[in-house]
Tab-separated table of C-alpha atoms and ligand atoms in Angstrom:
chain	number	residue	atom	x	y	z
A	1	MET	CA	-16.565	-13.070	-14.944
A	2	GLN	CA	-16.500	-10.152	-14.018
A	3	LEU	CA	-17.967	-7.644	-16.798
A	4	THR	CA	-20.981	-10.370	-18.053
A	5	ASN	CA	-23.279	-8.316	-20.025
A	6	LYS	CA	-21.739	-5.128	-19.261
A	7	LYS	CA	-21.951	-2.938	-23.083
A	8	ILE	CA	-18.212	-1.250	-23.006
A	9	LEU	CA	-17.633	2.015	-26.145
A	10	LEU	CA	-14.201	1.785	-26.530
A	11	ALA	CA	-12.977	5.568	-28.906
A	12	VAL	CA	-9.577	4.539	-30.067
A	13	THR	CA	-8.658	7.996	-31.435
A	14	GLY	CA	-5.206	9.116	-33.701
A	15	GLY	CA	-2.341	8.412	-31.487
A	16	ILE	CA	0.350	5.356	-31.562
A	17	ALA	CA	-0.192	3.772	-28.539
A	18	ALA	CA	-3.610	2.926	-31.235
A	19	TYR	CA	-1.798	-0.093	-31.608
A	20	LYS	CA	-2.411	-1.812	-27.317
A	21	ALA	CA	-6.531	-0.647	-28.496
A	22	PRO	CA	-7.527	-4.836	-29.568
A	23	ALA	CA	-5.659	-5.595	-26.945
A	24	ILE	CA	-7.948	-4.196	-24.509
A	25	VAL	CA	-11.320	-4.995	-26.441
A	26	SER	CA	-9.663	-9.140	-26.268
A	27	LEU	CA	-9.633	-8.639	-22.105
A	28	LEU	CA	-13.018	-7.814	-22.396
A	29	ARG	CA	-15.181	-9.474	-24.133
A	30	LYS	CA	-12.533	-12.267	-22.288
A	31	GLN	CA	-15.057	-10.816	-19.154
A	32	GLY	CA	-17.884	-11.620	-20.619
A	33	ALA	CA	-18.623	-8.177	-21.962
A	34	GLN	CA	-19.844	-6.691	-25.502
A	35	VAL	CA	-17.904	-4.338	-26.470
A	36	LYS	CA	-19.025	-2.031	-29.438
A	37	VAL	CA	-15.771	0.714	-31.522
A	38	ILE	CA	-15.704	3.835	-32.693
A	39	MET	CA	-13.070	4.850	-34.327
A	40	THR	CA	-11.567	7.998	-35.234
A	41	GLN	CA	-9.898	8.677	-39.237
A	42	ALA	CA	-6.695	9.300	-37.660
A	43	ALA	CA	-6.766	6.393	-35.767
A	44	GLN	CA	-7.744	5.001	-38.752
A	45	GLU	CA	-4.026	5.456	-39.848
A	46	PHE	CA	-3.070	3.185	-36.991
A	47	VAL	CA	-5.117	-0.076	-37.163
A	48	THR	CA	-7.297	-0.966	-39.141
A	49	PRO	CA	-11.357	-1.169	-38.267
A	50	LEU	CA	-10.798	-5.144	-39.340
A	51	THR	CA	-9.140	-5.756	-36.662
A	52	PHE	CA	-11.294	-4.710	-34.565
A	53	GLN	CA	-14.657	-6.025	-36.547
A	54	THR	CA	-12.184	-9.151	-35.223
A	55	ILE	CA	-12.021	-8.931	-32.357
A	56	SER	CA	-14.703	-7.229	-30.727
A	57	GLY	CA	-17.668	-9.384	-33.160
A	58	ASN	CA	-19.664	-5.930	-34.103
A	59	TYR	CA	-19.723	-3.528	-36.724
A	60	VAL	CA	-16.926	-1.079	-36.640
A	61	TYR	CA	-18.605	2.544	-35.564
A	62	GLN	CA	-16.295	5.433	-38.076
A	63	ASP	CA	-18.605	7.592	-39.753
A	64	LEU	CA	-20.955	10.027	-38.552
A	65	PHE	CA	-22.698	10.503	-42.187
A	66	ASP	CA	-21.932	6.602	-42.451
A	67	LYS	CA	-23.152	5.579	-46.246
A	68	LYS	CA	-23.846	1.880	-45.347
A	69	PRO	CA	-25.012	1.876	-41.908
A	70	ALA	CA	-25.496	-0.713	-39.081
A	71	SER	CA	-29.132	0.057	-38.401
A	72	PRO	CA	-31.739	3.354	-39.848
A	73	LEU	CA	-31.617	5.224	-36.830
A	74	VAL	CA	-29.766	8.127	-35.755
A	75	GLU	CA	-25.999	5.360	-34.364
A	76	HIS	CA	-24.056	8.826	-32.394
A	77	ILE	CA	-27.109	9.002	-30.297
A	78	GLU	CA	-27.922	5.323	-30.458
A	79	LEU	CA	-24.425	4.402	-29.692
A	80	ALA	CA	-24.503	6.613	-26.562
A	81	LYS	CA	-27.703	5.232	-25.539
A	82	TRP	CA	-26.682	2.044	-25.587
A	83	ALA	CA	-23.658	1.405	-23.403
A	84	ASP	CA	-23.036	1.364	-19.991
A	85	VAL	CA	-19.640	2.555	-19.766
A	86	PHE	CA	-17.863	5.184	-22.483
A	87	VAL	CA	-14.114	4.716	-22.727
A	88	VAL	CA	-11.807	6.343	-24.664
A	89	ALA	CA	-8.445	5.292	-25.170
A	90	PRO	CA	-6.225	6.049	-26.362
A	91	ALA	CA	-7.283	9.359	-26.354
A	92	THR	CA	-5.157	12.729	-28.160
A	93	ALA	CA	-4.660	15.161	-26.740
A	94	ASN	CA	-7.298	16.156	-30.441
A	95	THR	CA	-9.600	14.618	-28.998
A	96	ILE	CA	-9.347	15.854	-24.965
A	97	ALA	CA	-9.493	19.261	-26.330
A	98	LYS	CA	-12.648	19.049	-28.498
A	99	PHE	CA	-14.232	17.381	-25.513
A	100	ALA	CA	-13.061	20.396	-23.474
A	101	LEU	CA	-14.367	22.692	-25.830
A	102	GLY	CA	-18.030	20.387	-26.977
A	103	ILE	CA	-16.703	20.505	-31.191
A	104	ALA	CA	-18.724	17.423	-32.298
A	105	ASP	CA	-17.503	18.037	-35.746
A	106	ASP	CA	-17.287	13.639	-36.095
A	107	LEU	CA	-19.205	10.295	-34.806
A	108	LEU	CA	-17.056	10.393	-31.881
A	109	THR	CA	-17.137	13.894	-30.952
A	110	SER	CA	-21.145	14.222	-31.343
A	111	VAL	CA	-21.387	10.752	-28.993
A	112	TYR	CA	-19.551	12.566	-26.436
A	113	LEU	CA	-22.051	15.197	-25.840
A	114	ALA	CA	-25.082	12.946	-26.041
A	115	HIS	CA	-23.448	9.889	-23.801
A	116	ARG	CA	-25.359	9.255	-20.425
A	117	SER	CA	-22.832	7.247	-18.891
A	118	PRO	CA	-19.616	7.525	-16.954
A	119	LEU	CA	-17.099	8.480	-19.844
A	120	ILE	CA	-13.169	7.359	-18.745
A	121	ILE	CA	-10.455	9.311	-20.767
A	122	VAL	CA	-6.817	7.131	-21.210
A	123	PRO	CA	-4.481	9.706	-22.312
A	124	ALA	CA	-1.253	9.052	-24.342
A	125	MET	CA	0.714	11.586	-25.815
A	126	ASN	CA	4.147	12.444	-25.881
A	127	THR	CA	5.170	14.145	-22.660
A	128	PHE	CA	5.428	17.808	-23.893
A	129	MET	CA	2.237	16.907	-25.739
A	130	LEU	CA	0.908	16.628	-22.133
A	131	ASN	CA	2.229	19.367	-20.184
A	132	HIS	CA	1.426	21.945	-21.996
A	133	PRO	CA	-1.301	24.203	-20.535
A	134	ALA	CA	-3.488	24.139	-22.725
A	135	THR	CA	-4.047	19.906	-22.960
A	136	GLN	CA	-3.221	20.005	-18.751
A	137	GLU	CA	-6.201	23.186	-18.781
A	138	ASN	CA	-8.309	21.004	-21.000
A	139	ILE	CA	-8.280	17.516	-18.868
A	140	GLN	CA	-9.070	19.492	-16.013
A	141	THR	CA	-11.975	20.999	-17.888
A	142	LEU	CA	-13.318	17.314	-18.107
A	143	ARG	CA	-12.367	16.048	-15.049
A	144	LYS	CA	-14.098	19.540	-13.073
A	145	ARG	CA	-16.690	17.638	-15.405
A	146	GLY	CA	-17.251	14.275	-13.152
A	147	HIS	CA	-15.287	12.567	-16.182
A	148	GLN	CA	-12.409	10.214	-14.555
A	149	VAL	CA	-9.167	10.398	-16.938
A	150	LEU	CA	-7.160	8.659	-15.918
A	151	ASP	CA	-3.021	9.063	-15.374
A	152	THR	CA	-0.699	7.921	-17.420
A	153	GLN	CA	2.534	5.973	-16.813
A	154	ASP	CA	6.199	7.550	-16.882
A	155	ASP	CA	8.566	5.407	-19.451
A	156	LEU	CA	10.786	5.671	-23.119
A	157	LEU	CA	7.200	6.941	-25.422
A	158	ALA	CA	7.383	6.166	-29.078
A	159	CYS	CA	8.763	9.336	-30.376
A	160	GLN	CA	12.176	8.225	-27.869
A	161	ASP	CA	11.177	10.964	-25.275
A	162	LYS	CA	11.220	9.897	-21.632
A	163	GLY	CA	8.480	11.472	-19.171
A	164	ALA	CA	5.342	10.499	-18.367
A	165	GLY	CA	2.042	10.137	-21.771
A	166	LYS	CA	2.676	6.728	-22.253
A	167	MET	CA	-0.902	5.083	-22.169
A	168	LEU	CA	-1.467	2.822	-19.242
A	169	GLU	CA	-1.495	-1.081	-20.189
A	170	PRO	CA	-5.559	-2.702	-21.028
A	171	GLU	CA	-5.396	-4.785	-18.293
A	172	ASP	CA	-4.660	-1.444	-15.615
A	173	ILE	CA	-7.171	0.184	-18.161
A	174	VAL	CA	-10.065	-2.513	-17.682
A	175	ASP	CA	-9.418	-3.362	-14.107
A	176	ALA	CA	-10.492	1.139	-14.155
A	177	ILE	CA	-14.288	-0.343	-15.683
A	178	ASP	CA	-14.683	-3.136	-14.157
A	179	THR	CA	-14.036	-0.425	-10.708
A	180	CYS	CA	-16.110	1.680	-12.412
A	181	LEU	CA	-19.273	-0.839	-13.405
A	182	ARG	CA	-18.915	-1.761	-9.135
A	183	PRO	CA	-21.791	-1.235	-6.356
A	184	LYS	CA	-20.221	1.364	-4.537
A	185	ASP	CA	-22.189	0.558	-1.968
A	186	LEU	CA	-19.575	-0.095	0.905
A	187	ILE	CA	-18.599	3.424	0.501
A	188	GLY	CA	-17.924	4.961	4.274
A	189	LYS	CA	-17.061	1.221	5.903
A	190	ARG	CA	-13.901	0.058	6.838
A	191	PHE	CA	-12.833	-3.634	6.657
A	192	THR	CA	-9.249	-5.413	7.970
A	193	ILE	CA	-8.858	-8.519	6.235
A	194	THR	CA	-6.099	-11.376	6.361
A	195	ALA	CA	-5.003	-12.852	3.320
A	196	GLY	CA	-1.838	-16.008	2.788
A	197	PRO	CA	0.026	-18.346	4.486
A	198	THR	CA	2.266	-17.655	7.813
A	199	GLN	CA	5.861	-18.887	8.172
A	200	GLU	CA	7.038	-19.940	11.664
A	201	ALA	CA	10.939	-19.699	11.572
A	202	ILE	CA	12.760	-22.392	12.049
A	203	ASP	CA	16.474	-21.474	11.900
A	204	PRO	CA	17.859	-18.590	10.319
A	205	VAL	CA	17.104	-20.186	6.822
A	206	ARG	CA	14.455	-22.368	7.607
A	207	TYR	CA	10.387	-22.116	7.695
A	208	LEU	CA	6.848	-23.861	8.354
A	209	SER	CA	4.363	-22.564	6.384
A	210	ASN	CA	1.194	-24.020	4.121
A	211	TYR	CA	-0.432	-23.478	0.960
A	212	SER	CA	-1.941	-20.774	0.841
A	213	SER	CA	-1.324	-18.578	-1.687
A	214	GLY	CA	-3.477	-15.482	-0.563
A	215	LYS	CA	-5.491	-15.452	-3.681
A	216	MET	CA	-8.327	-15.475	-1.347
A	217	GLY	CA	-7.424	-12.438	-0.144
A	218	TYR	CA	-6.682	-10.467	-2.208
A	219	ALA	CA	-9.620	-11.129	-4.368
A	220	LEU	CA	-11.836	-10.176	-1.565
A	221	ALA	CA	-9.070	-6.771	-0.564
A	222	ASN	CA	-9.276	-5.616	-4.757
A	223	GLN	CA	-12.986	-5.903	-4.669
A	224	ALA	CA	-14.370	-4.555	-1.455
A	225	LYS	CA	-11.947	-1.224	-3.178
A	226	LYS	CA	-13.560	-1.172	-5.978
A	227	ARG	CA	-17.178	-1.700	-4.063
A	228	GLY	CA	-15.905	2.108	-2.196
A	229	ALA	CA	-14.485	0.803	1.365
A	230	LYS	CA	-11.494	2.192	3.103
A	231	VAL	CA	-9.648	-1.741	3.284
A	232	THR	CA	-6.613	-2.799	5.160
A	233	LEU	CA	-5.231	-6.043	3.660
A	234	ILE	CA	-2.823	-8.157	6.838
A	235	SER	CA	-0.856	-10.439	4.089
A	236	GLY	CA	1.385	-13.010	5.424
A	237	PRO	CA	4.599	-13.921	2.118
A	238	SER	CA	2.733	-13.806	-0.977
A	239	HIS	CA	4.050	-13.970	-4.233
A	240	LEU	CA	0.749	-12.291	-5.341
A	241	PRO	CA	0.855	-8.353	-6.960
A	242	ARG	CA	-0.134	-5.843	-4.427
A	243	PRO	CA	-3.170	-4.694	-5.000
A	244	LYS	CA	-5.022	-0.832	-4.825
A	245	VAL	CA	-5.646	-0.750	-0.608
A	246	ASP	CA	-5.013	1.885	1.602
A	247	GLN	CA	-3.206	-0.093	4.017
A	248	PHE	CA	-1.004	-3.009	2.708
A	249	ILE	CA	0.222	-4.711	6.026
A	250	GLU	CA	3.742	-7.862	5.209
A	251	ILE	CA	3.531	-10.181	8.510
A	252	LYS	CA	5.687	-13.352	8.947
A	253	SER	CA	4.607	-15.419	11.508
A	254	THR	CA	0.653	-15.823	13.206
A	255	LEU	CA	2.203	-13.234	16.686
A	256	ASP	CA	2.537	-10.726	13.287
A	257	LEU	CA	-0.456	-11.704	12.709
A	258	PHE	CA	-2.432	-11.333	15.427
A	259	ASP	CA	-0.371	-7.694	16.018
A	260	ALA	CA	-1.909	-6.180	13.193
A	261	VAL	CA	-5.453	-7.471	13.567
A	262	GLU	CA	-4.956	-6.000	17.156
A	263	LYS	CA	-3.586	-2.751	15.485
A	264	ASN	CA	-6.408	-2.282	13.480
A	265	PHE	CA	-9.852	-4.115	14.937
A	266	ASP	CA	-11.567	-1.503	16.919
A	267	GLN	CA	-11.862	0.746	13.897
A	268	SER	CA	-12.745	-1.888	11.684
A	269	ASP	CA	-16.718	-2.414	10.291
A	270	CYS	CA	-15.762	-5.709	9.331
A	271	LEU	CA	-13.226	-8.443	9.793
A	272	ILE	CA	-12.153	-11.051	7.070
A	273	LYS	CA	-9.819	-13.848	8.062
A	274	ALA	CA	-8.491	-15.219	4.385
A	275	ALA	CA	-5.678	-16.179	6.023
A	276	ALA	CA	-3.869	-19.299	7.193
A	277	PRO	CA	-2.228	-18.676	9.661
A	278	ALA	CA	0.131	-21.581	11.748
A	279	ASP	CA	-1.974	-23.118	14.343
A	280	PHE	CA	2.228	-24.285	15.861
A	281	ARG	CA	5.715	-22.116	15.957
A	282	PRO	CA	9.236	-23.963	16.732
A	283	ALA	CA	8.871	-23.620	20.711
A	284	GLN	CA	12.836	-21.890	20.233
A	285	ILE	CA	14.108	-20.375	16.721
A	286	ALA	CA	17.751	-21.305	16.935
A	287	ASN	CA	20.379	-18.771	16.003
A	288	GLN	CA	22.342	-20.271	13.769
A	289	LYS	CA	22.036	-22.970	10.988
A	290	ILE	CA	20.762	-26.099	12.161
A	291	LYS	CA	23.552	-28.473	11.515
A	292	LYS	CA	22.242	-31.994	9.538
A	293	LEU	CA	25.899	-33.817	11.445
A	294	SER	CA	24.812	-32.029	15.229
A	295	GLN	CA	21.784	-34.391	15.294
A	296	GLY	CA	21.952	-37.921	14.714
A	297	ALA	CA	19.560	-39.605	13.443
A	298	GLY	CA	16.869	-37.206	13.700
A	299	LEU	CA	15.191	-33.719	14.670
A	300	ASN	CA	12.969	-33.527	17.382
A	301	LEU	CA	11.172	-30.449	16.708
A	302	GLU	CA	9.382	-29.316	19.453
A	303	LEU	CA	5.976	-26.938	18.408
A	304	VAL	CA	3.964	-24.604	21.306
A	305	LYS	CA	0.637	-23.384	20.101
A	306	ASN	CA	-0.120	-20.011	18.452
A	307	PRO	CA	-2.436	-17.606	19.640
A	308	ASP	CA	-6.291	-18.543	18.273
A	309	VAL	CA	-6.795	-15.183	15.938
A	310	ALA	CA	-9.923	-16.364	14.996
A	311	LEU	CA	-11.104	-16.809	18.418
A	312	HIS	CA	-9.406	-13.982	20.433
A	313	PHE	CA	-11.116	-11.378	18.166
A	314	GLY	CA	-14.281	-13.479	17.840
A	315	GLN	CA	-14.443	-12.542	21.780
A	316	LEU	CA	-13.662	-8.962	21.310
A	317	LYS	CA	-16.340	-8.745	18.724
A	318	GLN	CA	-18.505	-4.510	19.656
A	319	ASP	CA	-20.176	-3.604	16.718
A	320	GLN	CA	-17.693	-5.596	13.995
A	321	ILE	CA	-18.864	-8.037	10.847
A	322	ILE	CA	-16.641	-11.088	11.488
A	323	VAL	CA	-16.271	-13.335	8.766
A	324	GLY	CA	-14.034	-16.661	8.884
A	325	PHE	CA	-12.599	-19.326	6.642
A	326	ALA	CA	-12.808	-22.785	7.508
A	327	ALA	CA	-10.877	-25.919	5.206
A	328	GLU	CA	-12.062	-28.776	5.279
A	329	SER	CA	-11.606	-32.125	4.276
A	330	GLN	CA	-15.096	-34.372	6.746
A	331	ASN	CA	-17.946	-33.204	7.709
A	332	GLU	CA	-17.405	-30.291	6.666
A	333	LEU	CA	-21.098	-28.781	7.506
A	334	GLU	CA	-20.600	-30.338	10.979
A	335	ASN	CA	-17.088	-28.521	11.533
A	336	GLY	CA	-18.366	-25.315	10.188
A	337	ARG	CA	-20.659	-24.787	11.795
A	338	LYS	CA	-18.408	-25.663	15.192
A	339	LYS	CA	-16.397	-23.564	14.387
A	340	LEU	CA	-18.735	-21.178	13.420
A	341	GLU	CA	-20.183	-20.536	16.542
A	342	SER	CA	-17.262	-21.198	18.394
A	343	LYS	CA	-15.783	-18.147	17.135
A	344	ASN	CA	-18.931	-15.922	17.128
A	345	PHE	CA	-18.378	-15.300	13.718
A	346	ASP	CA	-21.798	-13.722	11.749
A	347	LEU	CA	-20.122	-15.069	8.213
A	348	ILE	CA	-18.326	-19.348	7.433
A	349	VAL	CA	-16.954	-20.117	4.333
A	350	ILE	CA	-16.369	-23.563	4.026
A	351	ASN	CA	-14.105	-24.096	1.995
A	352	ASN	CA	-13.716	-28.353	0.572
A	353	ILE	CA	-10.419	-28.744	0.216
A	354	LYS	CA	-10.500	-32.183	-1.116
A	355	ARG	CA	-11.076	-30.679	-4.504
A	356	ALA	CA	-8.513	-30.528	-6.490
A	357	ASP	CA	-9.797	-27.781	-8.919
A	358	ALA	CA	-10.165	-25.337	-5.334
A	359	GLY	CA	-8.690	-24.019	-2.484
A	360	PHE	CA	-5.787	-23.573	-2.226
A	361	GLN	CA	-2.431	-22.001	-4.964
A	362	THR	CA	-5.779	-22.337	-7.844
A	363	ASP	CA	-7.574	-19.409	-9.202
A	364	ASN	CA	-11.346	-20.782	-8.081
A	365	ASN	CA	-13.331	-21.754	-5.127
A	366	ALA	CA	-16.133	-24.102	-4.648
A	367	VAL	CA	-17.428	-23.331	-0.773
A	368	THR	CA	-19.980	-23.177	1.240
A	369	LEU	CA	-21.796	-20.243	2.887
A	370	LEU	CA	-22.830	-20.878	6.829
A	371	ASP	CA	-24.109	-17.758	9.090
A	372	GLN	CA	-26.009	-17.190	11.910
A	373	SER	CA	-29.300	-17.917	10.724
A	374	GLN	CA	-27.634	-21.598	10.739
A	375	ALA	CA	-28.549	-21.386	6.564
A	376	ALA	CA	-25.545	-23.237	4.904
A	377	GLU	CA	-25.757	-22.055	0.930
A	378	GLU	CA	-23.653	-24.378	-0.769
A	379	LEU	CA	-21.699	-22.572	-3.985
A	380	PRO	CA	-21.145	-23.736	-7.440
A	381	LEU	CA	-16.842	-24.078	-8.640
A	382	MET	CA	-16.264	-20.508	-9.378
A	383	SER	CA	-13.839	-17.159	-10.238
A	384	LYS	CA	-12.256	-16.054	-6.189
A	385	GLU	CA	-13.040	-12.681	-7.371
A	386	ASP	CA	-16.815	-13.261	-7.926
A	387	LEU	CA	-16.708	-15.406	-4.924
A	388	ALA	CA	-15.269	-12.222	-3.189
A	389	ASN	CA	-17.958	-10.365	-4.416
A	390	ILE	CA	-21.055	-12.733	-3.200
A	391	ILE	CA	-19.120	-12.691	0.078
A	392	LEU	CA	-18.902	-8.744	-0.162
A	393	ASP	CA	-22.739	-8.718	-1.053
A	394	ARG	CA	-23.522	-11.367	2.249
A	395	VAL	CA	-21.602	-8.352	3.869
A	396	SER	CA	-23.294	-5.346	3.238
A	397	ASP	CA	-25.859	-6.506	3.309
A	398	MET	CA	-25.276	-7.586	7.095
A	399	PHE	CA	-24.671	-4.029	7.483
A	400	ILE	CA	-28.681	-2.917	5.400
A	401	THR	CA	-30.317	-5.670	8.305
A	402	LYS	CA	-27.974	-3.471	11.718
A	403	ALA	CA	-27.930	-0.786	10.756
A	404	ASN	CA	-32.628	-1.558	10.533
A	405	THR	CA	-32.493	-2.475	13.747
A	406	LYS	CA	-29.919	0.561	15.990
B	1	LIG	C1	2.759	8.358	-35.613
B	1	LIG	C2	2.130	9.488	-35.192
B	1	LIG	C3	1.579	9.210	-33.993
B	1	LIG	C4	1.250	10.599	-33.111
B	1	LIG	N1	0.942	10.057	-31.621
B	1	LIG	C5	-0.018	10.426	-31.079
B	1	LIG	C6	0.271	10.195	-29.370
B	1	LIG	O1	-0.067	9.424	-29.528
B	1	LIG	N2	-0.833	11.618	-29.147
B	1	LIG	C7	-1.776	12.332	-29.224
B	1	LIG	O2	-1.992	12.926	-28.333
B	1	LIG	N3	-1.532	12.705	-31.294
B	1	LIG	C8	-0.679	11.815	-31.543
B	1	LIG	N4	-1.044	12.719	-32.542
B	1	LIG	C9	-1.251	13.338	-33.454
B	1	LIG	C10	-2.474	12.824	-33.303
B	1	LIG	O3	-2.589	12.156	-34.579
B	1	LIG	C11	-3.488	14.347	-34.219
B	1	LIG	O4	-3.210	15.018	-33.596
B	1	LIG	C12	-5.097	13.643	-34.326
B	1	LIG	O5	-5.716	15.079	-34.916
B	1	LIG	C13	-6.101	12.956	-34.024
B	1	LIG	O6	-7.209	12.864	-34.029
B	1	LIG	P1	-8.003	12.362	-33.508
B	1	LIG	O7	-8.242	12.858	-31.837
B	1	LIG	O8	-9.751	12.920	-34.023
B	1	LIG	O9	-8.332	10.941	-33.488
B	1	LIG	C14	-0.072	11.818	-33.860
B	1	LIG	C15	0.808	11.251	-34.786
B	1	LIG	C16	1.377	10.599	-35.765
B	1	LIG	C17	1.536	11.586	-37.218
């Protein structure tokens, strides 16, 4: 879980999108975070404090002059000190204006002046309220102050106007919180990450492929981006949502993959080869659909070898770090070691494909990491996002070692 024990202070203000705020709390808790909620008076017209108390498992803070405070300490200062991240979602035009001016006439605005953690403001309002010069100037003021003010979505709004002002979805807000909490140790580093299967055409309607879903490569791309890297994701066909990377290159075949890596390799600091390219492709691609009857009893398909992408770029390696993957069903460590050496990888991630709960298509992975020091680290079953971060920790350490030995 990516937000384990992180302390998130969520302020809910009086906009109609307050009805979505409980979903933010629920998602945060599923990620292991602790959540405390502040509600303005206006927010309580839309959702009850009991909803947030139940979902967050914590007292809900509503009043600067609380008659029955949760603690005898000065609450607005304690809340400000407690938070790792302070999030206001939804943020009304009114609260944004008060923040910009530094007005502290209720609990939330007093916490704002006392806060010291990063602040994420998630506006939600009618398009005209948002576009009003007063609101726009206030948003600019807050951005200049170093706060993160997220964009809104364009849609049909609750007031039936159509346009900007709709609050981002709870998943996007949690993603922004997660990004904010990630270390930014990969700033300035360029990553090329490959993901997914390849498809090797047989005829206009058929192809050879494998079970790779792309989940591991996409998780690596997502996490590298959150840690500040510039990311090119080269992806075979996948149904996964496209990560917010700097460059996304869609490929089909191993030959396409080879070309795309070639175009990006020289300017990369790290190449992570999480794709599962096909080793073979049909010698001929039939121009027309191969008919059942024209083939007699069966069909002999002649296959030719695809270029070995890993070997090729391993040999070309200059200053890059290369991370490879191996899917093994037996002698995992021995085969992984051979692959690490023969392909000139700096790190290899060895998947045990015998496990039904890990590897291809699943959300989890159980792997062994092996580097040039030959020390193997067997990792327990974990989410691909968590594994991506462990792999990136290793790469980050390698960048530091390289810089120190120059
Ligand atoms: C039905 C209704 C919906 C509202 N929706 C919004 C909204 O989405 N965004 C907003 O900025 N203000 C909205 N308001 C106005 C705010 O509730 C009002 O400005 C209030 O003073 C905000 O107080 P707060 O910022 O302390 O929560 C709405 C008001 C009503 C009556």
